């Protein structure tokens, strides 16, 4: 009897100890990353409300809706969805490379709208976007006339702009650009504001960004490591576009689109240079950007190179080719 009581007591002690250790481990362990829906494999029809907003079809990738207006081909909708997904899941293992960044993009209900031309997208933003649920959610527009199908080894569309027919790979590609802007403007700027904030608060800033601004203020100059690097690349801090850039500047965009826009364009130039999209494109980009390969980026724009290659942020390492997993089928 004594032996039985001793055994029961011993088992109870072990059980309590195991439960305590399990609780401690759970408290010390980092939270599990959010679970994201896998990219859909087919084009979907819009909801009734989306139809009222003139949405013709859509694809959802990792919780981000990519809408298309009338006239956009299935091929181009799939292409843009593929490129967006490849930026998010660059190693194509089915999960986002930076779950925190994607979680912020999804939290803000960010999305994309594709139209055939800018003249179609502009009025849509002004009139039809307000019909959608979450009307003020970040909505990035892309007119598919500015997709450079040459980059993806695809035949040009009937609505491709003329210079894509004559200049091949030299002109830029809006599919890689606008999808990446969404990721950096909304995701990286809100998750890592000290590194990537662009100087604009936005409609729904993250707690991290709010806290950061409370500490340092809303001043654009020196807003983040990214803006400091950009100001160096432009030859100084310019709230407005200068009439002329200093001779030692290598980022010399000549059409004024506002400071936040300049920051977004700058990091986009950096990433497409890093992943090899600017090789042999000197003629096509020299009036805006004077670095064409990763080695030159590392040597000439050290600050930007270090941001883009820092494993903490896990930026893409491979250029999207428009053929992510099942979406390319």
CSV table of C-alpha atoms in Angstrom, one decimal:
chain,number,residue,atom,x,y,z
A,1,UNK,CA,0.0,0.0,0.0
A,2,UNK,CA,2.8,2.4,0.9
A,3,UNK,CA,4.5,1.5,-2.3
A,4,UNK,CA,1.3,2.3,-4.3
A,5,UNK,CA,0.9,5.7,-2.6
A,6,UNK,CA,4.5,6.5,-3.3
A,7,UNK,CA,4.2,5.6,-6.9
A,8,UNK,CA,1.0,7.7,-7.3
A,9,UNK,CA,2.7,10.7,-5.6
A,10,UNK,CA,5.8,10.3,-7.8
A,11,UNK,CA,3.7,10.3,-11.0
A,12,UNK,CA,1.7,13.3,-9.9
A,13,UNK,CA,5.0,15.2,-9.2
A,14,UNK,CA,6.4,14.3,-12.6
A,15,UNK,CA,3.1,15.3,-14.2
A,16,UNK,CA,3.1,18.7,-12.5
A,17,UNK,CA,6.7,19.3,-13.4
A,18,UNK,CA,6.1,18.4,-17.0
A,19,UNK,CA,3.1,20.7,-17.2
A,20,UNK,CA,5.1,23.5,-15.6
A,21,UNK,CA,8.0,23.0,-18.1
A,22,UNK,CA,5.6,22.9,-21.0
A,23,UNK,CA,4.0,26.1,-19.9
A,24,UNK,CA,7.4,27.8,-19.5
A,25,UNK,CA,8.5,26.6,-23.0
A,26,UNK,CA,5.3,28.0,-24.5
A,27,UNK,CA,5.7,31.3,-22.8
A,28,UNK,CA,9.3,31.6,-23.9
A,29,UNK,CA,8.7,30.4,-27.5
A,30,UNK,CA,8.2,33.0,-30.2
A,31,UNK,CA,4.6,33.3,-31.6
A,32,UNK,CA,3.9,31.1,-34.5
A,33,UNK,CA,3.8,33.0,-37.9
A,34,UNK,CA,0.3,33.7,-39.2
A,35,UNK,CA,-1.1,31.1,-41.6
A,36,UNK,CA,-1.8,32.5,-45.0
A,37,UNK,CA,-4.1,31.0,-47.7
A,38,UNK,CA,-2.2,29.5,-50.5
A,39,UNK,CA,-2.4,31.2,-53.9
A,40,UNK,CA,-5.5,30.2,-55.8
A,41,UNK,CA,-5.0,28.3,-59.0
A,42,UNK,CA,-7.7,29.8,-61.1
A,43,UNK,CA,-9.2,33.1,-62.1
A,44,UNK,CA,-12.4,33.8,-60.1
A,45,UNK,CA,-15.5,35.8,-60.9
A,46,UNK,CA,-16.1,39.0,-58.8
A,47,UNK,CA,-18.6,39.2,-56.1
A,48,UNK,CA,-21.8,41.2,-56.7
A,49,UNK,CA,-20.4,44.2,-55.0
A,50,UNK,CA,-17.2,43.9,-57.0
A,51,UNK,CA,-19.2,43.8,-60.2
A,52,UNK,CA,-20.8,47.1,-59.2
A,53,UNK,CA,-17.3,48.4,-59.0
A,54,UNK,CA,-16.7,47.3,-62.6
A,55,UNK,CA,-14.4,44.4,-61.6
A,56,UNK,CA,-14.4,41.8,-64.4
A,57,UNK,CA,-12.3,39.0,-62.7
A,58,UNK,CA,-9.8,38.4,-60.0
A,59,UNK,CA,-7.1,36.2,-58.5
A,60,UNK,CA,-6.2,36.1,-54.8
A,61,UNK,CA,-2.6,35.4,-53.9
A,62,UNK,CA,-1.7,34.9,-50.2
A,63,UNK,CA,-4.8,36.9,-49.2
A,64,UNK,CA,-4.1,39.8,-51.7
A,65,UNK,CA,-6.7,40.4,-54.3
A,66,UNK,CA,-5.6,41.2,-57.9
A,67,UNK,CA,-8.6,42.7,-59.7
A,68,UNK,CA,-8.9,43.2,-63.5
A,69,UNK,CA,-11.2,45.6,-65.3
A,70,UNK,CA,-12.8,44.9,-68.6
A,71,UNK,CA,-10.4,44.3,-71.5
A,72,UNK,CA,-7.5,42.8,-69.4
A,73,UNK,CA,-6.6,39.4,-70.8
A,74,UNK,CA,-6.6,36.3,-68.6
A,75,UNK,CA,-2.9,35.9,-69.5
A,76,UNK,CA,-2.0,39.3,-68.1
A,77,UNK,CA,-4.0,38.9,-65.0
A,78,UNK,CA,-2.2,35.6,-64.3
A,79,UNK,CA,1.2,37.1,-65.2
A,80,UNK,CA,0.8,39.9,-62.7
A,81,UNK,CA,-0.5,37.5,-60.0
A,82,UNK,CA,2.5,35.3,-60.7
A,83,UNK,CA,5.0,38.1,-60.4
A,84,UNK,CA,3.4,39.4,-57.1
A,85,UNK,CA,3.6,35.9,-55.7
A,86,UNK,CA,7.2,35.4,-56.7
A,87,UNK,CA,8.2,38.6,-55.0
A,88,UNK,CA,6.5,37.4,-51.8
A,89,UNK,CA,7.6,33.7,-52.0
A,90,UNK,CA,10.8,34.0,-53.9
A,91,UNK,CA,12.0,30.5,-53.2
A,92,UNK,CA,8.6,29.2,-54.2
A,93,UNK,CA,8.2,26.8,-51.3
A,94,UNK,CA,4.6,27.8,-50.8
A,95,UNK,CA,5.1,30.1,-47.8
A,96,UNK,CA,6.0,33.8,-47.7
A,97,UNK,CA,9.7,34.6,-47.3
A,98,UNK,CA,8.8,37.4,-44.7
A,99,UNK,CA,5.6,36.5,-42.9
A,100,UNK,CA,5.5,39.8,-41.0
A,101,UNK,CA,5.6,41.9,-44.1
A,102,UNK,CA,2.8,39.9,-45.8
A,103,UNK,CA,0.8,40.0,-42.6
A,104,UNK,CA,0.9,43.8,-42.7
A,105,UNK,CA,-0.1,43.9,-46.3
A,106,UNK,CA,-3.1,41.7,-45.6
A,107,UNK,CA,-4.0,43.6,-42.4
A,108,UNK,CA,-4.4,46.7,-44.5
A,109,UNK,CA,-6.4,44.7,-47.1
A,110,UNK,CA,-4.0,45.9,-49.8
A,111,UNK,CA,-4.9,45.0,-53.4
A,112,UNK,CA,-4.2,45.7,-57.0
A,113,UNK,CA,-6.3,46.9,-59.9
A,114,UNK,CA,-5.4,46.1,-63.5
A,115,UNK,CA,-6.7,48.1,-66.4
A,116,UNK,CA,-5.8,48.2,-70.1
A,117,UNK,CA,-4.7,51.9,-70.0
A,118,UNK,CA,-4.1,54.5,-67.3
A,119,UNK,CA,-7.1,56.4,-68.6
A,120,UNK,CA,-9.2,53.4,-67.5
A,121,UNK,CA,-7.6,53.1,-64.0
A,122,UNK,CA,-7.6,56.8,-63.1
A,123,UNK,CA,-11.4,57.2,-63.3
A,124,UNK,CA,-11.9,53.8,-61.6
A,125,UNK,CA,-9.9,55.1,-58.5
A,126,UNK,CA,-12.0,58.3,-58.5
A,127,UNK,CA,-15.5,56.7,-58.9
A,128,UNK,CA,-15.7,52.9,-58.6
A,129,UNK,CA,-13.2,52.2,-55.8
A,130,UNK,CA,-15.5,53.8,-53.2
A,131,UNK,CA,-18.1,51.0,-54.0
A,132,UNK,CA,-15.8,48.3,-52.8
A,133,UNK,CA,-15.7,47.1,-49.2
A,134,UNK,CA,-12.8,48.7,-47.4
A,135,UNK,CA,-12.9,51.5,-50.0
A,136,UNK,CA,-9.8,53.3,-48.5
A,137,UNK,CA,-7.6,50.2,-48.5
A,138,UNK,CA,-4.3,50.6,-50.4
A,139,UNK,CA,-5.1,49.9,-54.1
A,140,UNK,CA,-2.2,49.8,-56.5
A,141,UNK,CA,-3.0,50.4,-60.1
A,142,UNK,CA,-1.3,48.9,-63.1
A,143,UNK,CA,-2.1,49.6,-66.8
A,144,UNK,CA,-1.2,46.5,-68.7
A,145,UNK,CA,0.0,48.5,-71.7
A,146,UNK,CA,3.2,49.0,-69.7
A,147,UNK,CA,3.9,45.4,-69.1
A,148,UNK,CA,7.1,44.4,-71.0
A,149,UNK,CA,6.2,40.9,-72.1
A,150,UNK,CA,9.7,40.6,-73.6
A,151,UNK,CA,11.0,40.1,-70.0
A,152,UNK,CA,9.0,37.0,-69.7
A,153,UNK,CA,9.6,35.5,-73.1
A,154,UNK,CA,6.0,36.1,-74.1
A,155,UNK,CA,4.5,37.6,-77.3
A,156,UNK,CA,3.5,41.2,-76.9
A,157,UNK,CA,-0.1,42.0,-76.4
A,158,UNK,CA,-2.2,43.9,-79.0
A,159,UNK,CA,-2.2,46.8,-76.6
A,160,UNK,CA,1.5,46.9,-75.8
A,161,UNK,CA,3.1,50.3,-76.2
A,162,UNK,CA,5.1,50.8,-79.4
A,163,UNK,CA,8.5,51.0,-77.8
A,164,UNK,CA,8.2,47.5,-76.4
A,165,UNK,CA,8.0,46.4,-80.1
A,166,UNK,CA,11.1,48.3,-81.1
A,167,UNK,CA,13.4,48.3,-78.0
A,168,UNK,CA,13.0,44.8,-76.6
A,169,UNK,CA,14.3,44.5,-73.1
A,170,UNK,CA,15.4,48.1,-72.7
A,171,UNK,CA,12.1,49.6,-71.5
A,172,UNK,CA,10.9,48.9,-67.9
A,173,UNK,CA,8.3,46.5,-66.9
A,174,UNK,CA,5.3,47.6,-64.8
A,175,UNK,CA,4.4,44.1,-63.6
A,176,UNK,CA,7.6,43.8,-61.6
A,177,UNK,CA,7.5,47.4,-60.5
A,178,UNK,CA,4.0,48.0,-59.3
A,179,UNK,CA,3.7,44.7,-57.4
A,180,UNK,CA,7.0,45.5,-55.6
A,181,UNK,CA,5.8,49.0,-54.7
A,182,UNK,CA,2.9,47.4,-52.9
A,183,UNK,CA,5.2,45.2,-50.9
A,184,UNK,CA,7.7,47.9,-49.9
A,185,UNK,CA,5.3,50.8,-49.4
A,186,UNK,CA,2.8,49.0,-47.3
A,187,UNK,CA,4.7,46.0,-45.9
A,188,UNK,CA,8.3,46.9,-45.3
A,189,UNK,CA,7.6,50.6,-44.4
A,190,UNK,CA,5.2,49.6,-41.7
A,191,UNK,CA,7.0,46.6,-40.2
A,192,UNK,CA,10.5,48.1,-40.2
A,193,UNK,CA,9.9,51.9,-40.2
A,194,UNK,CA,13.4,52.9,-39.0
A,195,UNK,CA,14.8,51.1,-42.0
A,196,UNK,CA,12.2,51.6,-44.8
A,197,UNK,CA,9.7,54.4,-43.9
A,198,UNK,CA,9.1,56.6,-46.9
A,199,UNK,CA,8.0,59.7,-45.0
A,200,UNK,CA,4.2,59.3,-45.5
A,201,UNK,CA,1.9,58.2,-42.7
A,202,UNK,CA,-0.8,56.6,-44.9
A,203,UNK,CA,-4.4,55.9,-43.9
A,204,UNK,CA,-3.8,52.9,-41.6
A,205,UNK,CA,-0.3,52.9,-40.2
A,206,UNK,CA,0.9,50.0,-38.1
A,207,UNK,CA,1.5,50.2,-34.4
A,208,UNK,CA,5.3,50.0,-35.1
A,209,UNK,CA,5.1,53.0,-37.5
A,210,UNK,CA,2.9,55.1,-35.1
A,211,UNK,CA,5.4,54.4,-32.2
A,212,UNK,CA,8.3,55.3,-34.5
A,213,UNK,CA,6.8,58.6,-35.5
A,214,UNK,CA,5.9,59.5,-32.0
A,215,UNK,CA,9.6,59.2,-31.1
A,216,UNK,CA,11.1,61.0,-34.1
A,217,UNK,CA,8.3,63.1,-35.6
A,218,UNK,CA,7.0,63.3,-39.2
A,219,UNK,CA,10.0,65.0,-40.8
A,220,UNK,CA,10.9,63.5,-44.1
A,221,UNK,CA,14.6,64.2,-44.1
A,222,UNK,CA,16.3,61.3,-42.5
A,223,UNK,CA,13.0,59.5,-42.1
A,224,UNK,CA,14.7,56.0,-42.3
A,225,UNK,CA,17.9,54.3,-43.4
A,226,UNK,CA,16.3,54.0,-46.9
A,227,UNK,CA,15.6,57.8,-47.3
A,228,UNK,CA,19.1,58.6,-46.0
A,229,UNK,CA,20.5,56.3,-48.7
A,230,UNK,CA,18.3,57.8,-51.3
A,231,UNK,CA,19.2,61.3,-50.5
A,232,UNK,CA,22.9,60.3,-50.9
A,233,UNK,CA,22.1,58.7,-54.3
A,234,UNK,CA,20.4,61.9,-55.4
A,235,UNK,CA,23.2,64.1,-54.2
A,236,UNK,CA,21.3,65.6,-51.3
A,237,UNK,CA,17.9,66.0,-49.7
A,238,UNK,CA,15.4,67.6,-52.1
A,239,UNK,CA,11.8,67.9,-50.9
A,240,UNK,CA,11.0,69.0,-54.4
A,241,UNK,CA,12.8,67.8,-57.5
A,242,UNK,CA,15.9,70.0,-58.3
A,243,UNK,CA,16.3,71.7,-61.6
A,244,UNK,CA,19.6,69.9,-61.9
A,245,UNK,CA,21.1,67.0,-60.0
A,246,UNK,CA,24.7,67.2,-58.7
A,247,UNK,CA,27.3,65.6,-60.9
A,248,UNK,CA,28.0,62.8,-58.4
A,249,UNK,CA,24.3,61.7,-58.2
A,250,UNK,CA,23.4,58.3,-59.6
A,251,UNK,CA,19.6,58.4,-59.0
A,252,UNK,CA,18.4,61.2,-61.2
A,253,UNK,CA,14.7,60.7,-61.9
A,254,UNK,CA,13.5,63.8,-63.8
A,255,UNK,CA,9.7,63.7,-63.5
A,256,UNK,CA,8.5,64.9,-60.1
A,257,UNK,CA,6.1,62.5,-58.4
A,258,UNK,CA,6.6,63.5,-54.7
A,259,UNK,CA,9.1,62.4,-52.1
A,260,UNK,CA,7.3,59.1,-51.1
A,261,UNK,CA,7.2,58.2,-54.8
A,262,UNK,CA,10.9,58.9,-55.2
A,263,UNK,CA,11.6,56.6,-52.3
A,264,UNK,CA,9.5,53.8,-53.8
A,265,UNK,CA,11.2,54.1,-57.2
A,266,UNK,CA,14.6,54.2,-55.6
A,267,UNK,CA,14.2,50.8,-53.7
A,268,UNK,CA,12.6,49.3,-56.8
A,269,UNK,CA,15.7,50.4,-58.9
A,270,UNK,CA,17.8,48.7,-56.2
A,271,UNK,CA,16.0,45.4,-56.2
A,272,UNK,CA,15.8,44.9,-59.9
A,273,UNK,CA,19.5,45.8,-60.2
A,274,UNK,CA,20.3,43.3,-57.4
A,275,UNK,CA,18.4,40.4,-59.1
A,276,UNK,CA,19.9,41.1,-62.5
A,277,UNK,CA,17.1,42.9,-64.4
A,278,UNK,CA,19.3,45.9,-65.4
A,279,UNK,CA,22.1,44.0,-67.1
A,280,UNK,CA,22.9,45.6,-70.5
A,281,UNK,CA,20.2,48.2,-70.0
A,282,UNK,CA,22.4,51.3,-69.8
A,283,UNK,CA,20.8,52.9,-72.8
A,284,UNK,CA,17.3,52.5,-71.4
A,285,UNK,CA,17.8,53.6,-67.8
A,286,UNK,CA,20.8,56.0,-67.7
A,287,UNK,CA,18.7,59.1,-67.5
A,288,UNK,CA,17.2,57.8,-64.2
A,289,UNK,CA,19.6,55.2,-62.7
A,290,UNK,CA,23.3,54.7,-63.4
A,291,UNK,CA,23.9,51.3,-61.8
A,292,UNK,CA,23.3,48.1,-63.9
A,293,UNK,CA,24.5,45.2,-61.8
A,294,UNK,CA,24.8,43.9,-58.3
A,295,UNK,CA,28.5,44.4,-58.1
A,296,UNK,CA,28.2,48.1,-59.0
A,297,UNK,CA,25.3,48.4,-56.5
A,298,UNK,CA,27.5,47.0,-53.7
A,299,UNK,CA,30.4,49.4,-54.6
A,300,UNK,CA,28.5,52.5,-55.4
A,301,UNK,CA,25.4,52.4,-53.2
A,302,UNK,CA,26.6,50.5,-50.2
A,303,UNK,CA,23.7,51.6,-47.9
A,304,UNK,CA,21.0,50.4,-50.2
A,305,UNK,CA,22.9,47.2,-51.0
A,306,UNK,CA,23.2,46.4,-47.3
A,307,UNK,CA,19.5,47.0,-46.7
A,308,UNK,CA,18.5,44.7,-49.6
A,309,UNK,CA,20.9,41.9,-48.6
A,310,UNK,CA,20.3,42.0,-44.9
A,311,UNK,CA,18.9,38.5,-43.9
A,312,UNK,CA,16.7,40.1,-41.3
A,313,UNK,CA,14.5,41.5,-44.1
A,314,UNK,CA,14.7,38.6,-46.5
A,315,UNK,CA,14.3,40.5,-49.7
A,316,UNK,CA,14.0,38.5,-53.0
A,317,UNK,CA,17.1,37.2,-54.6
A,318,UNK,CA,15.8,36.0,-57.9
A,319,UNK,CA,14.0,38.0,-60.5
A,320,UNK,CA,10.3,37.0,-61.1
A,321,UNK,CA,9.9,35.2,-64.4
A,322,UNK,CA,6.1,35.1,-64.3
A,323,UNK,CA,5.8,31.3,-63.8
A,324,UNK,CA,5.0,30.7,-60.1
A,325,UNK,CA,3.9,27.2,-59.3
A,326,UNK,CA,0.3,26.3,-60.2
A,327,UNK,CA,-0.7,29.8,-61.2
A,328,UNK,CA,1.4,29.5,-64.4
A,329,UNK,CA,-0.6,26.5,-65.6
